[in-house]
Coordinates of C-alpha atoms in Angstrom, one line a residue:
Chain A
M281 CA 39.9 23.7 -2.4
R282 CA 39.9 20.9 -0.1
Y283 CA 41.5 23.1 2.5
V284 CA 38.6 25.8 2.0
Y285 CA 35.9 23.3 2.8
L286 CA 38.0 21.9 5.6
T287 CA 38.2 25.2 7.2
I288 CA 34.7 25.9 6.7
F289 CA 33.7 22.7 8.3
L290 CA 35.8 23.6 11.3
I291 CA 34.4 26.8 11.5
V292 CA 30.8 25.4 11.5
V293 CA 31.8 22.9 14.2
L294 CA 33.3 25.6 16.2
G295 CA 30.4 27.8 15.8
V296 CA 27.7 25.0 16.9
S297 CA 30.1 24.1 19.9
I298 CA 29.9 28.0 20.9
M299 CA 26.2 28.6 20.3
G300 CA 24.8 24.9 21.4
F301 CA 21.8 23.5 20.5
R302 CA 18.2 24.5 20.9
G303 CA 16.3 24.2 24.2
S304 CA 19.3 23.6 26.4
I305 CA 19.0 24.7 29.9
S306 CA 20.6 28.3 30.5
T307 CA 20.7 30.9 33.0
R308 CA 21.7 33.5 30.4
S309 CA 18.9 36.0 29.7
P310 CA 17.5 35.5 26.3
L311 CA 19.2 37.0 23.2
E312 CA 17.0 39.6 21.3
V313 CA 17.6 39.3 17.7
F314 CA 15.5 42.3 16.8
P315 CA 14.9 44.2 20.0
D316 CA 12.6 46.8 18.3
M317 CA 9.8 47.8 20.5
D318 CA 10.3 44.7 22.7
H319 CA 10.6 47.3 25.8
Q320 CA 8.2 50.1 25.7
A321 CA 8.0 52.9 27.9
K322 CA 5.0 51.5 29.9
Y323 CA 4.5 49.2 32.9
K324 CA 2.8 45.7 32.8
P325 CA 1.4 44.4 36.2
Q326 CA 4.0 43.3 39.0
A327 CA 6.7 44.9 36.8
E328 CA 9.7 46.6 38.2
S329 CA 10.2 50.4 38.3
A330 CA 13.4 52.4 38.5
F331 CA 11.2 55.5 39.2
F332 CA 9.6 54.7 42.3
A333 CA 11.9 54.4 45.7
D334 CA 10.5 50.8 46.5
G335 CA 11.1 49.6 43.0
R336 CA 7.6 48.8 42.1
A337 CA 5.4 49.5 39.1
D338 CA 2.2 48.6 40.9
R339 CA 1.3 51.3 43.4
P340 CA -0.3 50.7 46.7
R341 CA -3.3 52.9 47.5
I342 CA -2.2 56.2 49.0
P343 CA -3.3 56.5 52.7
G344 CA -6.6 58.7 53.1
T345 CA -7.6 57.9 49.6
V346 CA -11.6 58.9 49.4
A347 CA -13.7 56.9 47.0
Y348 CA -15.8 59.5 44.7
A349 CA -19.2 59.2 44.5
R350 CA -21.0 56.2 42.6
T351 CA -24.6 55.8 42.2
S352 CA -26.5 52.9 40.3
G353 CA -29.8 54.1 39.0
G354 CA -30.5 56.1 42.2
E355 CA -30.7 53.3 44.5
A356 CA -28.1 52.4 47.2
D357 CA -25.4 50.0 45.8
G358 CA -24.4 47.6 48.4
S359 CA -21.1 46.7 46.8
F360 CA -20.0 50.0 46.4
L361 CA -17.1 50.7 49.2
R362 CA -18.2 47.3 50.4
A363 CA -21.1 49.3 52.3
D364 CA -23.1 46.0 52.7
Q365 CA -21.9 44.9 55.9
A366 CA -23.6 41.4 55.7
V367 CA -22.0 40.8 52.7
F368 CA -18.7 42.0 52.9
E369 CA -18.1 41.6 56.6
G370 CA -20.5 38.7 57.8
K371 CA -22.2 41.0 60.5
D372 CA -25.6 42.1 60.5
A373 CA -26.8 45.8 61.5
S374 CA -26.3 45.0 65.4
G375 CA -22.9 43.9 64.8
A376 CA -23.7 40.3 65.5
W377 CA -22.5 37.4 63.2
V378 CA -24.9 36.6 60.3
K379 CA -26.6 33.6 60.5
G380 CA -27.8 31.9 57.1
F381 CA -26.5 33.4 53.8
P382 CA -27.1 37.2 53.2
T383 CA -29.8 37.9 50.8
A384 CA -27.6 40.2 48.5
V385 CA -25.6 37.0 47.5
T386 CA -27.5 36.1 44.5
I387 CA -25.9 33.2 42.8
D388 CA -28.0 30.3 41.8
P389 CA -27.8 27.8 44.4
A390 CA -26.8 24.9 42.2
Q391 CA -23.9 27.1 40.8
L392 CA -23.1 28.3 44.3
L393 CA -22.3 24.8 45.7
E394 CA -20.5 24.0 42.2
R395 CA -18.1 27.3 42.6
G396 CA -17.7 26.5 46.1
Q397 CA -16.5 23.1 45.7
D398 CA -14.2 24.3 42.9
R399 CA -12.6 27.1 45.1
Y400 CA -12.5 24.8 48.1
V401 CA -10.4 22.2 46.4
I402 CA -7.9 24.9 45.1
Y403 CA -7.6 27.0 48.4
C404 CA -8.7 25.1 51.4
A405 CA -8.2 21.5 50.7
P406 CA -4.4 21.5 50.9
C407 CA -4.6 22.0 54.9
H408 CA -8.6 21.3 55.6
G409 CA -8.5 18.1 53.4
G410 CA -10.9 17.3 50.6
L411 CA -13.4 15.9 53.3
G412 CA -13.0 19.0 55.6
D413 CA -11.6 16.7 58.4
G414 CA -8.3 18.6 58.7
N415 CA -6.3 15.9 57.1
G416 CA -5.0 17.8 54.1
I417 CA -1.5 17.0 52.5
T418 CA 0.3 19.6 54.6
K419 CA -0.5 17.5 57.8
Q420 CA 2.4 15.0 56.8
Y421 CA 4.9 17.7 56.4
G422 CA 4.6 19.5 59.9
M423 CA 1.4 21.5 59.8
G424 CA 0.1 22.3 63.1
A425 CA -3.2 21.0 64.2
T426 CA -5.9 21.8 61.6
P427 CA -9.4 21.7 63.0
T428 CA -11.9 19.3 61.6
F429 CA -15.1 21.0 60.4
H430 CA -17.4 18.1 61.8
D431 CA -17.4 18.9 65.5
E432 CA -20.4 20.5 67.2
R433 CA -18.8 23.9 67.5
L434 CA -18.1 24.4 63.8
R435 CA -21.3 22.8 62.9
T436 CA -23.3 25.6 64.8
L437 CA -20.7 28.5 64.1
A438 CA -22.6 31.4 62.5
E439 CA -22.0 31.8 58.8
G440 CA -20.8 35.2 59.5
E441 CA -18.2 34.2 61.8
I442 CA -16.7 31.6 59.1
F443 CA -16.6 34.4 56.7
N444 CA -14.7 36.5 59.1
V445 CA -12.1 33.6 59.6
I446 CA -11.6 33.4 55.7
T447 CA -11.4 37.2 55.5
H448 CA -9.1 37.9 58.3
G449 CA -7.6 34.5 59.2
K450 CA -7.4 32.9 62.9
G451 CA -4.6 31.7 64.7
N452 CA -2.1 30.2 62.3
M453 CA -4.4 30.6 59.3
L454 CA -3.6 33.7 57.5
S455 CA -6.2 35.6 55.6
Y456 CA -7.5 34.2 52.4
A457 CA -9.3 37.5 51.1
D458 CA -6.7 38.2 48.7
K459 CA -7.5 34.7 46.9
L460 CA -11.1 34.6 47.4
P461 CA -13.4 37.7 46.5
A462 CA -16.5 37.9 48.9
E463 CA -19.2 36.0 46.7
D464 CA -16.5 33.0 46.6
R465 CA -16.2 33.0 50.2
W466 CA -20.0 32.6 50.4
A467 CA -19.7 29.9 48.1
V468 CA -16.9 28.2 50.0
I469 CA -18.9 28.5 53.2
A470 CA -22.0 26.7 51.3
Y471 CA -19.7 23.9 50.3
M472 CA -18.3 23.6 53.9
R473 CA -21.9 23.2 55.0
A474 CA -22.4 20.6 52.4
L475 CA -19.3 18.8 53.8
Q476 CA -20.6 19.0 57.2
R477 CA -24.0 17.5 56.4
A478 CA -22.3 14.7 54.5
A479 CA -20.1 13.6 57.4
H480 CA -23.3 13.6 59.5
A481 CA -25.5 11.9 57.0
T482 CA -27.8 9.0 57.7
P483 CA -29.6 6.7 55.2
A484 CA -32.7 8.5 55.6
D485 CA -30.8 11.6 53.7
V486 CA -30.5 9.4 50.6
P487 CA -33.0 10.2 48.2
P488 CA -35.2 7.3 47.3
G489 CA -34.0 6.9 43.6
H490 CA -30.1 6.6 44.8
K491 CA -30.8 4.1 47.7
S492 CA -30.5 1.0 45.4
K493 CA -27.4 2.3 43.7
L494 CA -25.5 2.6 47.1
G495 CA -27.0 -0.6 48.6
I496 CA -29.2 1.0 51.2
K497 CA -32.7 -0.3 51.8
Chain B
M668 CA 53.2 35.2 -24.5
S669 CA 53.6 32.9 -21.5
K670 CA 50.3 31.7 -19.9
L671 CA 48.9 34.1 -17.5
F672 CA 46.6 31.7 -15.7
P673 CA 47.2 28.1 -15.2
K674 CA 44.5 25.5 -16.9
S675 CA 43.3 24.8 -13.3
A676 CA 41.7 28.2 -13.3
N677 CA 39.1 27.2 -15.9
K678 CA 37.3 25.6 -12.8
L679 CA 37.5 28.6 -10.8
P680 CA 34.2 30.3 -11.7
L681 CA 32.3 27.0 -11.0
Q682 CA 34.1 26.5 -7.8
I683 CA 33.4 29.9 -6.4
I684 CA 29.7 29.7 -7.5
I685 CA 29.4 26.4 -5.5
L686 CA 31.3 28.0 -2.6
V687 CA 28.9 30.9 -2.5
F688 CA 26.0 28.6 -2.5
V689 CA 27.6 26.6 0.5
L690 CA 28.3 29.6 2.5
G691 CA 24.8 30.9 1.8
G692 CA 23.2 27.7 2.7
I693 CA 25.1 27.6 5.9
A694 CA 24.2 31.3 6.7
T695 CA 20.4 30.4 6.0
A696 CA 20.6 27.3 8.2
A697 CA 22.4 29.2 11.1
T698 CA 19.8 32.1 10.9
T699 CA 16.7 29.6 10.8
Y700 CA 18.3 27.5 13.6
Y701 CA 19.5 30.3 15.8
A702 CA 17.7 33.2 15.4
T703 CA 14.4 32.2 16.3
N704 CA 12.6 31.9 19.9
K705 CA 13.1 28.0 19.7
Y706 CA 16.8 28.9 20.1
T707 CA 17.0 32.3 21.8
N708 CA 14.1 31.7 24.6
V709 CA 13.4 28.0 25.1
G710 CA 15.3 26.8 28.0
Y711 CA 15.8 30.1 29.9
A712 CA 15.8 29.2 33.7
P713 CA 17.1 32.3 35.5
V714 CA 18.4 31.6 38.8
Q715 CA 15.7 32.6 41.5
P716 CA 16.3 34.3 44.9
V717 CA 14.4 31.4 46.6
P718 CA 14.9 27.9 45.3
F719 CA 11.3 27.2 45.2
S720 CA 10.4 24.0 43.3
H721 CA 7.2 23.5 41.2
A722 CA 8.0 19.9 41.3
L723 CA 7.6 19.7 45.2
H724 CA 4.7 22.1 45.6
S725 CA 2.7 21.2 42.6
G726 CA 3.8 17.8 41.7
Q727 CA 4.4 16.3 45.1
L728 CA 1.9 18.2 47.3
G729 CA -0.7 18.5 44.5
I730 CA -1.5 22.2 45.1
D731 CA -3.5 23.8 42.3
C732 CA -1.6 26.3 40.3
R733 CA -4.4 28.7 40.9
Y734 CA -3.6 28.8 44.7
C735 CA -0.6 30.7 43.8
H736 CA -1.0 32.2 40.6
V737 CA -4.3 33.7 41.6
G738 CA -4.7 36.4 38.7
V739 CA -4.8 33.5 36.1
D740 CA -8.3 32.7 35.8
K741 CA -9.3 36.4 36.6
G742 CA -7.3 38.6 34.3
P743 CA -4.7 39.0 31.8
T744 CA -1.7 38.6 34.0
S745 CA -1.0 35.3 36.0
T746 CA 0.3 37.0 39.2
V747 CA 3.4 35.8 40.9
P748 CA 2.4 35.1 44.6
T749 CA 2.8 37.4 47.4
A750 CA 5.3 36.4 50.3
Q751 CA 2.0 36.0 52.3
T752 CA 0.9 33.0 50.1
C753 CA 4.1 31.3 51.1
M754 CA 3.7 32.0 54.8
N755 CA 0.2 30.4 54.7
C756 CA 2.2 27.2 55.0
H757 CA 5.8 28.3 55.9
N758 CA 4.8 30.1 58.8
Q759 CA 4.6 26.2 60.5
V760 CA 6.1 24.1 57.9
K761 CA 10.2 24.5 57.6
A762 CA 9.5 27.8 59.7
D763 CA 13.0 28.5 60.2
S764 CA 14.8 27.2 56.9
P765 CA 17.5 29.3 55.9
L766 CA 16.4 28.7 52.1
L767 CA 13.0 30.9 53.0
Q768 CA 14.9 33.7 54.9
V769 CA 14.2 35.8 51.6
V770 CA 10.5 35.2 52.0
R771 CA 10.2 35.8 55.7
D772 CA 11.8 39.1 55.3
S773 CA 9.7 40.3 52.5
Y774 CA 6.6 39.2 54.7
A775 CA 7.8 41.3 57.5
S776 CA 8.8 44.3 55.5
G777 CA 6.2 44.2 52.9
D778 CA 8.8 44.5 49.9
P779 CA 8.3 42.0 47.1
V780 CA 10.5 39.0 46.7
P781 CA 12.6 39.6 43.6
W782 CA 11.5 36.9 41.5
V783 CA 13.1 37.1 37.9
K784 CA 10.5 36.9 35.1
V785 CA 11.0 33.8 33.0
H786 CA 8.3 34.1 30.2
Q787 CA 8.3 37.5 28.7
A788 CA 6.0 38.5 25.8
P789 CA 7.2 41.5 24.1
D790 CA 5.4 44.9 24.9
Y791 CA 3.7 45.1 21.4
V792 CA 2.1 41.9 22.1
Y793 CA -1.3 41.7 23.8
F794 CA -1.8 38.6 25.8
N795 CA -4.6 37.5 28.3
H796 CA -4.5 34.4 30.3
S797 CA -8.0 34.3 31.5
V798 CA -9.3 34.2 28.0
H799 CA -7.4 30.8 27.5
I800 CA -8.2 29.5 31.0
A801 CA -11.9 30.1 30.5
R802 CA -11.8 28.2 27.2
G803 CA -10.0 25.2 28.3
V804 CA -6.4 26.0 27.2
S805 CA -4.2 24.2 29.6
C806 CA -1.1 25.8 31.2
V807 CA 0.9 23.0 29.6
E808 CA 0.3 24.0 26.2
C809 CA 2.4 27.2 26.7
H810 CA 4.5 26.4 29.6
G811 CA 5.3 22.6 29.5
Q812 CA 5.2 20.2 32.5
V813 CA 6.0 23.0 35.1
D814 CA 4.8 20.5 37.8
Q815 CA 7.9 18.4 37.1
M816 CA 10.3 21.2 36.9
D817 CA 12.4 22.1 40.1
V818 CA 13.6 25.4 38.6
V819 CA 11.1 26.8 36.1
H820 CA 12.4 27.2 32.4
Q821 CA 10.7 28.4 29.1
A822 CA 9.6 25.1 27.4
K823 CA 7.7 26.5 24.5
P824 CA 8.8 29.1 22.0
L825 CA 5.9 31.4 22.7
S826 CA 6.5 32.8 19.2
M827 CA 3.9 34.4 16.6
G828 CA 3.8 31.1 14.9
F829 CA 3.4 29.1 17.9
C830 CA 0.2 31.1 19.0
L831 CA -1.2 31.0 15.5
D832 CA -0.8 27.2 15.3
C833 CA -3.2 26.8 18.1
H834 CA -5.3 29.8 16.8
R835 CA -5.9 28.1 13.5
E836 CA -6.8 24.8 14.9
P837 CA -8.0 25.2 18.4
E838 CA -9.8 21.9 18.5
K839 CA -6.7 20.1 18.8
F840 CA -6.1 21.7 22.3
V841 CA -8.8 22.7 24.1
R842 CA -10.3 20.6 26.8
D843 CA -12.9 20.7 29.7
P844 CA -12.0 24.2 31.7
K845 CA -12.1 21.9 34.8
L846 CA -8.9 20.5 33.8
V847 CA -6.8 23.2 32.8
T848 CA -4.4 22.8 35.9
Q849 CA -4.2 19.1 35.3
L850 CA -0.9 19.2 33.2
D851 CA -0.5 15.4 32.8
W852 CA -4.0 15.1 31.6
K853 CA -4.3 13.5 28.2
H854 CA -7.7 12.6 26.3
P855 CA -8.4 9.0 27.5
R856 CA -9.3 8.0 23.9
G857 CA -6.1 9.6 22.5
V858 CA -5.8 12.1 19.3
E859 CA -9.2 11.0 18.2
G860 CA -11.2 11.5 21.1
Q861 CA -9.4 14.8 21.6
L862 CA -10.2 16.1 18.2
E863 CA -14.0 14.8 18.7
D864 CA -14.5 16.4 21.9
G865 CA -12.4 19.4 20.9
K866 CA -14.6 20.2 17.9
K867 CA -17.7 19.9 20.1
F868 CA -16.4 22.6 22.6
V869 CA -15.2 24.8 19.5
H870 CA -18.7 24.5 18.2
D871 CA -20.6 24.6 21.5
W872 CA -18.8 27.6 22.9
N873 CA -18.2 29.3 19.8
I874 CA -14.6 29.5 20.2
K875 CA -12.8 31.9 17.5
P876 CA -9.3 32.8 18.6
P877 CA -8.1 35.9 16.7
Q878 CA -6.0 35.2 13.6
S879 CA -6.0 38.9 12.3
C880 CA -3.0 41.2 13.3
S881 CA -5.1 43.3 15.6
G882 CA -6.3 40.4 17.7
C883 CA -2.8 40.3 19.2
H884 CA -1.1 43.6 18.2
R885 CA -3.6 46.0 19.4

């Protein structure tokens, strides 16, 4: 009997040494104990496909696709096919860059700035820096000259042109249109304007209630 | 008549019963230990086509998760970034590093970088990232400290029991949605503070994670 238990013990030791412990890092793909319906005949986003020649389940839009009619209560819908040039391209009817913010961007101004700050910190700050001075973290790692927002040219640049830079990129900066939908781009521009104002602020800009806190007379 | 069985055979039935229990116990222990996600999935770290390091990009450079995983607060899937996202920086930083050849090829040709998927919900499970992000469930609850990993591995079992542990008591986990991507954030007042604020969030936003089967198996 003793030998039986000794054998069992050795088998357990052998088993554990082959199977290993929970949570150990491994490059082997996970074991599927009951694989029923784990893999169904459907595609999930960004999945692989054996059917299409390029191996992608996500299909690009077929060239020449035309959008089919859409109305919203009979009125022209500016967001349909991005028809509203001011909102989606930053250009007015004559093709000049929009100055100020298009009226069709209807977010509560308070939220616009907050949203802008949130998005700016995520998508822009790595290069342009938290203050918009071009001293983002990437500068220390060999990123080329990132301009500061606080010089005269950028302070007076039309909002529409800034919008165009975010949408299509400029120089070494690539497009951020895939990361920032049009509304968010306008919010970021609003925040950029706030940064520019802050960098050129004088004691006169501080509301009276806050002056004592900041030690300004 | 000579004895057919020796005297020691009297003990045999008892010994067999004990042996059956011992073997049964070992089999049960082995199944509970090995046949769950905690063994089968946790620790999976496939070899990726590009040695991309979260510890460098997120931890050291402090890039927000949403810079790359753009879809995470907008929709069900947390998208893995396009080659263009990498080229935002790598057209200038380490622009001719051999490690990034795959990315540059992909950017030029438009074919995706063949990243290997790490976390995989079975196809019969419905999962949605943005719902969790909007309610202040941090990435760290389900993915562990990704910002310290050089190679991403699955850190949490993501089994049904794991999901339900939180769905039953969300107040232990929810935080201010602004902090979801700060993986090392802990409530400054510890567990008590977390529970207090968590209960407040759960009440104010009427957080009711599904516990019925059709919530996740639809």
